[in-house]
Amino acid sequence: MNAIISLCHFCESHGPSILFCTQAFHQSQDAQLLHDSAPPGDYRGHTNSVDPLTQNLSAIVHQPPTDQCDACRSLSPGQPGFISYDESTQITYISCQHPEQQQLYSILRQACVRSLNCEVCPGREGPIVFGEDSSCHTLSHTFNLCDRQARGFSRLYSFIIVMRDRMFLVNSWPFLVKHLRSLIDNLQKKAEKTYSLESDEHKLTSSSRLLPSHGGRRLLPNQTYRSLVDLTGDKDIYVYLHKYFIYLIKTGGRRMMECIVEGPPQAMAVTDSFKMLSDQELIEKLDKSLPSAEFRVLQLEDQPIFNSLRHFVSILGSEDFPELAYHIMRGDQLIVRGNDPSTVMSVLNILKELVPESICRIIGFSSTYQESFVAEFLGLSVGVNLPRHIVDSELHVLLDILPPLKRYYSKSAGDQPNSVLGGADIVEPLEKYKLMVYSAQPCLHDQKYPVIIRRLMALLTGDGISDQMVSRGILALKEEWMNKVKILYKFSQVYPKDSLENDEKLNKLVKEVLFVTPEDMPILLHWRSALRKDYRAHLLQK
């Protein structure tokens, strides 16, 4: 933690003063100088060892002014400070009365004055944060120590932590305040113990210390303002503070690390499995894959296409669509056959909105059948025959697009029907097409629709809802069901399905938490495969 921790005191004669401060040196020249110039003691090669420096370190620390009283002085003359060296991190911790750098001393001095004079927290004793972005930010915790010889029988102190990173300081508030409060409680207990002993000893002579003319408290000729050592009765109090400040700096820096926030992993993998080909690209692909004797490619702009899911449902019928949608959403392979590539691809492009993108591999138009592990959505030409095991399987659904009978007209003889020579096809509207759905076995019995199918049909058949609102509603519905999938996945990892008790817990979760029916479970289990591996690991760590 890149900060300076200091103990400050408000002296009755000299005002706010810095008593003791600790800072860390990260392989700097000053720290190396201290480390090299220190006498060979036990601190070399030991972590957080403490030794008073006896050599002259005037280049490193400023000696306190000679006119300071004992209350404003932490270290005796000839004792410039303490040093600790951490071998594991190669950081040197130095404690002295004032920092060496003039600019740093000025910042610390200003924070000391504001802590004891200007910035006031409720009750005059407690933590507070202040500072400016142009300078430094300070966390201050003021407190009082009992002193029988002080005005009001108490002296005002404060701990201040100064750093430039405001966000780090604010986020460290709970940790720092907790440990500062613990340190203050310890000091106050020591001071109260000393105060109690002095009260017992001077119980009979306490009245003689008052001046009759002023009614105030004055120092006797043999009395001086007392130091923190005298108030607490602990001659090693500054060694204790040195160690405690090191703990705060070291632990405070380890508990929070700076990192780039990228957000959680994506729940679903983004795929590029379906790409709408341009007219020329599609013609070139079809010319290579389809025999010219069997198929004739029309101009793509003349082929009818489905514009929206609602348009598709109006042609197919609201009675057949739930069966088709349930097959698609539970992971069965969708096979669409038709003469016109653009029409087939428009159907696939619309129906893929019903499932997450990462489990929707699409082959737009093919001359041969492809297995379901290659493509869940498959477009075929009318002349392609399906394998027998596909026709008999209930894990596949076939949608045939049957156009009306062809009519022709002659370009030279006017609009004369049944003229074949020199003629061109008349493009019929999709309302005259017939869509047939085939499956080996119906998956919805007695119109017992899953919850997601019922909500989907309410969107598609609702009055006064635009196609754009339908698309957004379907997107929101998929997001809602993906959240249910995440809950189900995490539950299944915590309670594996290996006992009757866990089965009962799963049924209770599905009914009372996810609010779905058993008919929805195949959809949830299939959509679970849409979760990426890294996102599954992220769910288990939350």
XYZ file of C-alpha atoms in Angstrom:
542
model
C 0.000 0.000 0.000
C 1.618 3.220 -1.154
C 0.797 5.351 1.881
C 2.262 7.063 4.931
C 0.803 6.338 8.361
C 1.405 8.900 11.071
C 0.546 9.589 14.698
C -0.279 13.244 15.396
C -0.761 15.156 18.642
C -2.254 18.511 19.626
C 0.131 20.143 22.065
C -1.188 22.827 24.423
C 1.948 24.898 23.812
C 2.971 24.156 20.213
C -0.292 23.183 18.540
C -0.642 20.279 16.051
C 2.536 18.276 15.588
C 3.661 15.084 13.880
C 4.849 12.560 16.434
C 5.676 9.442 14.456
C 5.336 8.267 10.843
C 6.064 5.095 8.890
C 6.604 4.731 5.161
C 7.766 2.004 2.774
C 10.659 2.224 0.313
C 10.499 -0.037 -2.732
C 14.155 -0.553 -3.631
C 14.751 3.184 -3.763
C 18.144 4.763 -3.317
C 17.210 6.127 0.089
C 16.073 2.741 1.327
C 19.192 1.091 -0.032
C 21.272 3.740 1.693
C 19.549 3.030 4.979
C 19.901 -0.693 4.530
C 23.584 -0.510 3.671
C 24.488 2.057 6.312
C 22.739 0.276 9.164
C 25.018 -1.718 11.463
C 25.031 -5.471 10.898
C 22.196 -6.497 13.156
C 19.528 -9.124 13.395
C 17.232 -7.344 10.945
C 19.379 -8.355 7.950
C 17.876 -11.484 6.447
C 14.816 -11.393 8.664
C 11.298 -10.308 7.817
C 9.901 -7.350 9.723
C 12.768 -7.242 12.214
C 13.154 -3.985 14.143
C 16.382 -2.204 15.134
C 16.985 1.398 16.222
C 19.475 3.159 13.982
C 22.411 4.578 15.863
C 24.281 6.094 12.939
C 23.813 9.633 11.690
C 20.933 9.625 9.179
C 20.511 13.339 8.797
C 20.360 12.902 5.009
C 17.351 10.681 5.427
C 15.288 12.148 8.265
C 14.967 15.618 9.787
C 15.817 15.944 13.414
C 12.942 17.467 15.410
C 13.374 21.097 16.456
C 15.197 21.624 19.713
C 12.383 23.701 21.220
C 9.954 20.793 21.185
C 8.589 19.530 24.455
C 8.371 15.909 25.473
C 4.745 15.724 24.322
C 5.777 16.756 20.780
C 8.713 14.356 20.578
C 8.497 10.626 19.926
C 12.161 9.687 19.755
C 14.873 10.720 22.137
C 17.873 12.707 20.865
C 20.332 10.452 19.074
C 17.631 7.965 18.097
C 16.565 8.932 14.555
C 14.147 6.068 13.955
C 13.432 2.389 13.339
C 13.984 0.283 10.248
C 12.584 -3.068 9.124
C 13.445 -4.996 6.001
C 11.111 -7.539 4.405
C 13.139 -10.081 2.453
C 10.152 -11.632 0.690
C 9.113 -8.379 -0.973
C 12.447 -6.512 -0.704
C 10.703 -3.538 0.868
C 12.255 -1.415 3.589
C 9.999 0.178 6.198
C 11.274 3.283 7.976
C 9.720 4.946 11.011
C 10.820 8.341 12.261
C 9.307 11.595 13.451
C 9.258 13.447 10.125
C 9.564 12.279 6.505
C 12.756 13.211 4.696
C 11.293 14.819 1.555
C 10.315 18.445 2.064
C 7.235 18.156 -0.191
C 6.085 15.037 1.636
C 6.640 16.697 4.990
C 4.544 19.666 3.875
C 1.667 17.382 2.799
C 1.839 15.399 6.029
C 2.016 18.566 8.133
C -1.046 20.012 6.398
C -2.970 16.761 6.928
C -1.957 16.818 10.601
C -3.282 20.358 11.097
C -6.548 19.593 9.313
C -6.982 16.382 11.268
C -6.653 18.043 14.690
C -7.974 21.541 13.976
C -10.272 21.802 10.951
C -11.894 18.497 10.041
C -14.416 17.499 12.670
C -16.325 14.229 12.853
C -19.427 13.673 15.006
C -18.406 13.338 18.631
C -14.906 14.734 18.035
C -13.596 11.187 18.091
C -13.816 8.927 15.059
C -12.773 8.411 11.424
C -13.122 10.887 8.570
C -11.753 11.212 5.013
C -10.691 14.491 3.421
C -8.362 15.711 0.691
C -8.109 17.087 -2.839
C -7.350 15.374 -6.127
C -4.541 17.862 -6.778
C -2.749 16.864 -3.574
C -3.350 13.805 -1.412
C -6.241 12.184 0.395
C -6.254 11.460 4.103
C -8.072 9.061 6.378
C -7.994 10.507 9.886
C -9.098 8.895 13.139
C -9.040 11.251 16.134
C -9.062 10.016 19.736
C -8.302 11.140 23.281
C -5.942 9.721 25.890
C -6.320 10.294 29.603
C -3.705 12.574 31.171
C -4.051 13.679 34.741
C -1.803 16.694 34.192
C -3.524 17.965 31.024
C -6.256 20.576 30.724
C -9.525 18.656 30.844
C -7.620 15.509 31.910
C -7.189 14.358 28.296
C -4.969 14.922 25.288
C -6.042 14.894 21.652
C -4.311 12.555 19.185
C -5.034 11.275 15.711
C -3.846 8.599 13.318
C -3.668 9.763 9.709
C -3.142 7.659 6.580
C -2.121 9.738 3.572
C -2.108 8.486 -0.026
C -2.776 9.793 -3.530
C -5.202 7.069 -4.618
C -8.619 8.200 -3.393
C -10.475 5.098 -4.629
C -8.020 2.769 -2.922
C -8.320 4.719 0.321
C -12.121 4.730 0.281
C -12.325 1.027 -0.591
C -9.888 0.264 2.249
C -12.029 2.162 4.765
C -13.508 -0.909 6.561
C -10.118 -2.585 6.914
C -8.224 0.517 8.034
C -10.867 1.832 10.434
C -11.250 -1.575 12.050
C -7.536 -1.896 12.818
C -7.069 1.740 13.798
C -9.950 1.378 16.241
C -8.300 -1.722 17.706
C -5.002 0.138 18.060
C -6.715 3.122 19.699
C -8.550 0.886 22.178
C -5.226 -0.620 23.210
C -3.632 2.806 23.736
C -6.630 4.088 25.677
C -6.582 1.086 27.993
C -2.911 1.692 28.754
C -3.549 5.403 29.369
C -6.562 4.710 31.608
C -4.494 2.301 33.660
C -1.790 4.950 34.173
C -4.447 7.543 34.967
C -6.019 5.288 37.610
C -2.670 4.635 39.295
C -1.847 8.333 39.412
C -5.285 9.171 40.793
C -4.843 6.745 43.648
C -1.377 8.061 44.458
C -2.302 11.747 44.382
C -5.770 11.531 45.807
C -4.905 13.524 48.871
C -2.793 16.220 47.209
C -4.781 16.885 44.039
C -6.448 20.034 45.398
C -3.103 21.778 45.894
C -2.511 21.853 42.126
C -5.264 24.449 41.497
C -4.594 28.168 41.412
C -7.133 30.062 43.567
C -7.002 33.187 41.414
C -7.637 31.517 38.072
C -9.457 28.351 38.999
C -7.555 26.536 36.261
C -4.900 23.916 36.077
C -1.269 24.903 35.762
C 1.972 22.951 35.637
C 4.007 22.757 38.780
C 7.646 23.787 38.520
C 8.807 20.193 38.308
C 6.145 19.173 35.758
C 6.385 19.120 31.940
C 4.084 18.109 29.135
C 4.316 14.363 29.131
C 5.149 12.075 26.231
C 3.121 9.152 24.946
C 5.521 6.812 26.740
C 4.632 8.434 30.073
C 0.909 8.445 29.350
C 0.753 4.748 28.467
C 3.465 3.542 30.813
C 5.008 1.562 27.947
C 8.597 2.427 27.070
C 8.383 0.353 23.861
C 5.189 1.971 22.637
C 6.829 3.349 19.473
C 8.318 -0.030 18.618
C 4.795 -1.402 18.893
C 3.452 1.389 16.651
C 6.238 0.766 14.141
C 5.266 -2.894 13.835
C 1.561 -2.135 13.691
C 2.008 0.496 10.973
C 4.061 -1.986 8.928
C 1.257 -4.516 9.258
C -1.295 -1.998 7.973
C 0.853 -0.959 5.001
C 1.777 -4.509 4.050
C -1.619 -6.141 4.544
C -3.526 -3.194 3.123
C -1.600 -3.507 -0.124
C -2.139 -7.253 -0.400
C -5.859 -7.350 0.257
C -6.723 -5.378 -2.890
C -5.014 -5.728 -6.247
C -5.445 -3.500 -9.270
C -6.839 -5.343 -12.293
C -8.585 -4.638 -15.578
C -12.313 -5.251 -15.268
C -13.628 -7.066 -18.339
C -16.919 -8.301 -16.939
C -18.027 -11.924 -16.576
C -17.556 -14.389 -19.432
C -20.184 -14.421 -22.135
C -22.967 -16.843 -21.340
C -23.344 -18.029 -24.925
C -20.695 -18.405 -27.581
C -21.082 -16.076 -30.525
C -21.148 -18.135 -33.689
C -20.916 -17.278 -37.338
C -22.496 -20.525 -38.471
C -25.227 -18.860 -40.489
C -24.372 -16.290 -43.099
C -26.795 -15.009 -45.685
C -25.002 -15.302 -48.993
C -25.166 -12.666 -51.662
C -27.030 -13.393 -54.882
C -23.917 -14.084 -56.923
C -22.302 -16.232 -54.197
C -25.433 -18.354 -53.896
C -25.742 -18.795 -57.666
C -22.112 -19.896 -57.890
C -22.546 -22.383 -55.028
C -25.743 -23.784 -56.504
C -24.195 -24.096 -59.949
C -21.425 -26.226 -58.455
C -23.635 -28.380 -56.220
C -26.861 -28.854 -58.205
C -27.102 -30.632 -61.602
C -28.314 -28.247 -64.266
C -30.580 -30.915 -65.765
C -32.680 -31.140 -62.617
C -32.717 -27.599 -61.252
C -33.045 -24.179 -62.737
C -32.119 -21.200 -60.576
C -34.425 -18.240 -60.884
C -33.464 -14.645 -60.236
C -33.339 -14.285 -56.454
C -35.195 -11.002 -56.404
C -38.204 -12.770 -57.953
C -38.407 -15.447 -55.258
C -40.875 -14.881 -52.391
C -39.453 -14.722 -48.869
C -40.889 -14.614 -45.365
C -40.471 -11.227 -43.720
C -41.150 -12.082 -40.084
C -42.078 -14.890 -37.727
C -45.636 -13.615 -37.575
C -45.809 -13.724 -41.385
C -44.606 -17.329 -41.304
C -47.187 -18.309 -38.669
C -49.981 -16.760 -40.723
C -49.052 -19.009 -43.674
C -48.400 -22.170 -41.646
C -51.318 -21.760 -39.250
C -51.432 -21.243 -35.500
C -52.499 -24.888 -35.008
C -49.334 -26.407 -36.512
C -46.780 -23.860 -35.323
C -46.626 -24.946 -31.609
C -45.635 -28.473 -32.668
C -42.932 -27.140 -34.989
C -41.645 -24.638 -32.411
C -41.429 -27.270 -29.676
C -39.381 -29.566 -31.933
C -36.990 -26.712 -32.692
C -36.638 -25.461 -29.123
C -35.950 -28.877 -27.613
C -33.120 -29.534 -30.092
C -34.658 -31.682 -32.835
C -33.229 -31.213 -36.310
C -35.279 -28.940 -38.548
C -35.288 -29.878 -42.238
C -36.838 -27.404 -44.660
C -37.384 -28.499 -48.269
C -38.351 -26.219 -51.094
C -37.687 -25.237 -54.687
C -36.610 -21.658 -54.079
C -33.328 -21.195 -52.178
C -34.253 -17.713 -50.977
C -37.587 -18.919 -49.610
C -35.954 -21.822 -47.772
C -33.239 -19.612 -46.342
C -35.762 -17.002 -45.225
C -37.613 -19.688 -43.240
C -34.384 -20.799 -41.553
C -33.400 -17.225 -40.825
C -36.742 -16.558 -39.117
C -37.004 -19.787 -37.123
C -33.465 -19.499 -35.749
C -34.747 -16.657 -33.551
C -36.465 -19.293 -31.393
C -33.216 -20.735 -29.966
C -29.904 -19.360 -28.637
C -27.455 -18.562 -31.383
C -24.698 -20.849 -30.126
C -26.841 -23.992 -30.606
C -28.082 -23.020 -34.032
C -25.764 -24.341 -36.744
C -27.307 -23.742 -40.136
C -26.761 -25.022 -43.665
C -28.871 -22.738 -45.807
C -29.414 -24.854 -48.957
C -27.842 -28.217 -49.753
C -28.208 -30.904 -52.387
C -27.504 -33.720 -49.885
C -28.728 -34.541 -46.408
C -26.466 -33.603 -43.462
C -26.648 -35.212 -40.031
C -27.963 -33.286 -37.036
C -24.521 -33.020 -35.430
C -23.431 -31.063 -38.525
C -26.435 -28.739 -38.726
C -29.499 -28.374 -36.511
C -31.152 -26.259 -39.232
C -30.893 -27.759 -42.720
C -32.253 -26.439 -45.996
C -32.733 -28.940 -48.846
C -34.065 -28.875 -52.348
C -37.291 -30.716 -53.068
C -35.611 -33.575 -54.936
C -33.478 -34.678 -51.972
C -34.663 -37.920 -50.361
C -34.216 -38.382 -46.635
C -32.666 -41.546 -45.131
C -35.134 -43.993 -43.652
C -33.837 -43.619 -40.089
C -34.478 -39.894 -40.322
C -38.037 -40.308 -41.535
C -38.837 -42.729 -38.692
C -37.072 -40.706 -35.984
C -39.023 -38.453 -33.631
C -35.913 -36.302 -33.202
C -36.404 -34.695 -36.601
C -39.115 -32.479 -38.010
C -39.650 -31.853 -41.714
C -41.174 -28.724 -43.211
C -42.079 -28.886 -46.903
C -42.716 -25.664 -48.816
C -45.148 -26.584 -51.602
C -45.587 -23.865 -54.219
C -48.769 -23.526 -56.314
C -48.884 -24.939 -59.847
C -46.649 -23.065 -62.260
C -48.181 -20.748 -64.831
C -46.329 -19.263 -67.749
C -46.772 -16.277 -70.031
C -45.183 -15.378 -73.372
C -43.075 -12.242 -73.609
C -43.896 -11.774 -77.340
C -47.575 -12.755 -77.440
C -48.717 -10.723 -74.436
C -50.190 -12.078 -71.244
C -51.380 -15.409 -72.623
C -51.444 -18.200 -70.051
C -50.265 -21.732 -70.919
C -47.826 -20.375 -73.495
C -44.621 -22.311 -72.893
C -42.225 -21.200 -75.638
C -40.254 -18.104 -74.746
C -42.114 -17.866 -71.473
C -41.171 -17.037 -67.868
C -42.530 -18.170 -64.503
C -45.178 -16.124 -62.757
C -44.136 -15.526 -59.143
C -47.031 -16.388 -56.866
C -47.446 -14.755 -53.427
C -46.638 -16.846 -50.358
C -50.303 -16.870 -49.362
C -50.845 -19.382 -52.188
C -48.052 -21.661 -50.936
C -48.744 -24.626 -48.698
C -46.543 -25.514 -45.712
C -46.635 -29.104 -44.464
C -45.105 -30.260 -41.152
C -44.137 -33.930 -40.762
C -42.828 -35.707 -37.661
C -42.636 -39.386 -36.778
C -44.531 -38.803 -33.543
C -46.304 -35.692 -32.199
C -44.413 -34.257 -29.243
C -47.332 -32.241 -27.840
C -50.249 -34.313 -26.610
C -53.725 -33.041 -25.763
C -52.670 -29.434 -26.440
C -50.584 -29.466 -23.247
C -48.164 -26.792 -24.288
C -45.038 -25.854 -22.307
C -45.000 -22.450 -20.625
C -42.534 -20.999 -23.110
C -44.673 -22.115 -26.083
C -47.789 -20.555 -24.566
C -45.997 -17.265 -24.015
C -44.561 -17.383 -27.513
C -48.002 -17.917 -29.029
C -49.391 -15.040 -26.971
C -46.780 -12.786 -28.564
C -47.435 -13.993 -32.098
C -51.223 -13.928 -31.952
C -51.665 -10.777 -29.865
C -53.476 -7.824 -31.384
C -51.853 -4.429 -31.721
C -48.279 -5.760 -31.509
C -45.860 -4.809 -34.281
C -43.301 -7.193 -35.773
C -40.514 -5.238 -34.101
C -42.166 -5.622 -30.696
C -42.587 -9.345 -31.343
C -38.852 -9.697 -32.088
C -37.925 -7.856 -28.901
C -40.407 -9.899 -26.898
C -38.893 -13.146 -28.201
C -35.409 -11.888 -27.326
C -36.535 -11.056 -23.780
C -38.205 -14.465 -23.512
C -34.978 -16.209 -24.508
C -33.001 -14.172 -21.970
C -35.474 -15.120 -19.249
C -35.249 -18.805 -20.102
C -31.447 -18.668 -20.271
C -31.466 -17.340 -16.696
C -33.563 -20.353 -15.716
C -31.014 -22.550 -17.497
C -28.191 -21.028 -15.425
C -30.067 -21.691 -12.178
C -30.841 -25.254 -13.240
C -27.214 -25.901 -14.206
C -25.837 -24.647 -10.910
C -28.448 -26.618 -8.972
C -27.578 -29.803 -10.882
C -23.904 -29.379 -9.960
C -24.660 -28.876 -6.276
C -27.308 -31.626 -6.094
C -26.456 -34.327 -8.651
C -29.355 -36.471 -9.798
C -28.268 -39.591 -7.951
C -30.857 -39.903 -5.198
C -34.585 -39.669 -4.670
C -34.082 -36.729 -2.320
C -32.258 -34.732 -4.985
C -34.991 -35.599 -7.495
C -37.564 -34.161 -5.111
C -35.463 -31.013 -4.682
C -35.217 -30.674 -8.457
C -38.973 -31.003 -8.897
C -39.521 -28.396 -6.200
C -37.037 -26.058 -7.888
C -38.720 -26.459 -11.269
C -42.188 -25.867 -9.878
C -41.701 -23.246 -7.148
C -38.609 -21.325 -8.274
C -38.409 -21.571 -12.059
C -42.211 -21.706 -12.534
C -42.055 -24.143 -15.437
C -43.783 -27.417 -16.239
C -42.227 -30.842 -16.885
C -42.855 -30.206 -20.598
C -40.366 -27.317 -20.406
C -37.554 -29.489 -19.063
C -36.386 -30.836 -22.480
C -36.014 -27.221 -23.641
C -34.049 -26.200 -20.536
C -31.776 -29.233 -20.773
C -31.067 -28.581 -24.454
C -30.415 -24.894 -23.936
C -27.935 -25.771 -21.206
C -25.550 -26.830 -23.976
C -25.516 -23.189 -25.099
C -23.525 -22.201 -22.000
C -19.833 -21.815 -22.672
C -17.350 -23.848 -20.641
C -15.703 -20.791 -19.112
C -19.108 -19.378 -18.191
C -20.065 -22.652 -16.485
C -16.913 -22.383 -14.392
C -17.837 -18.773 -13.628
C -21.290 -19.862 -12.406
C -19.819 -22.445 -10.048
C -17.446 -19.883 -8.517
C -20.175 -17.327 -7.756
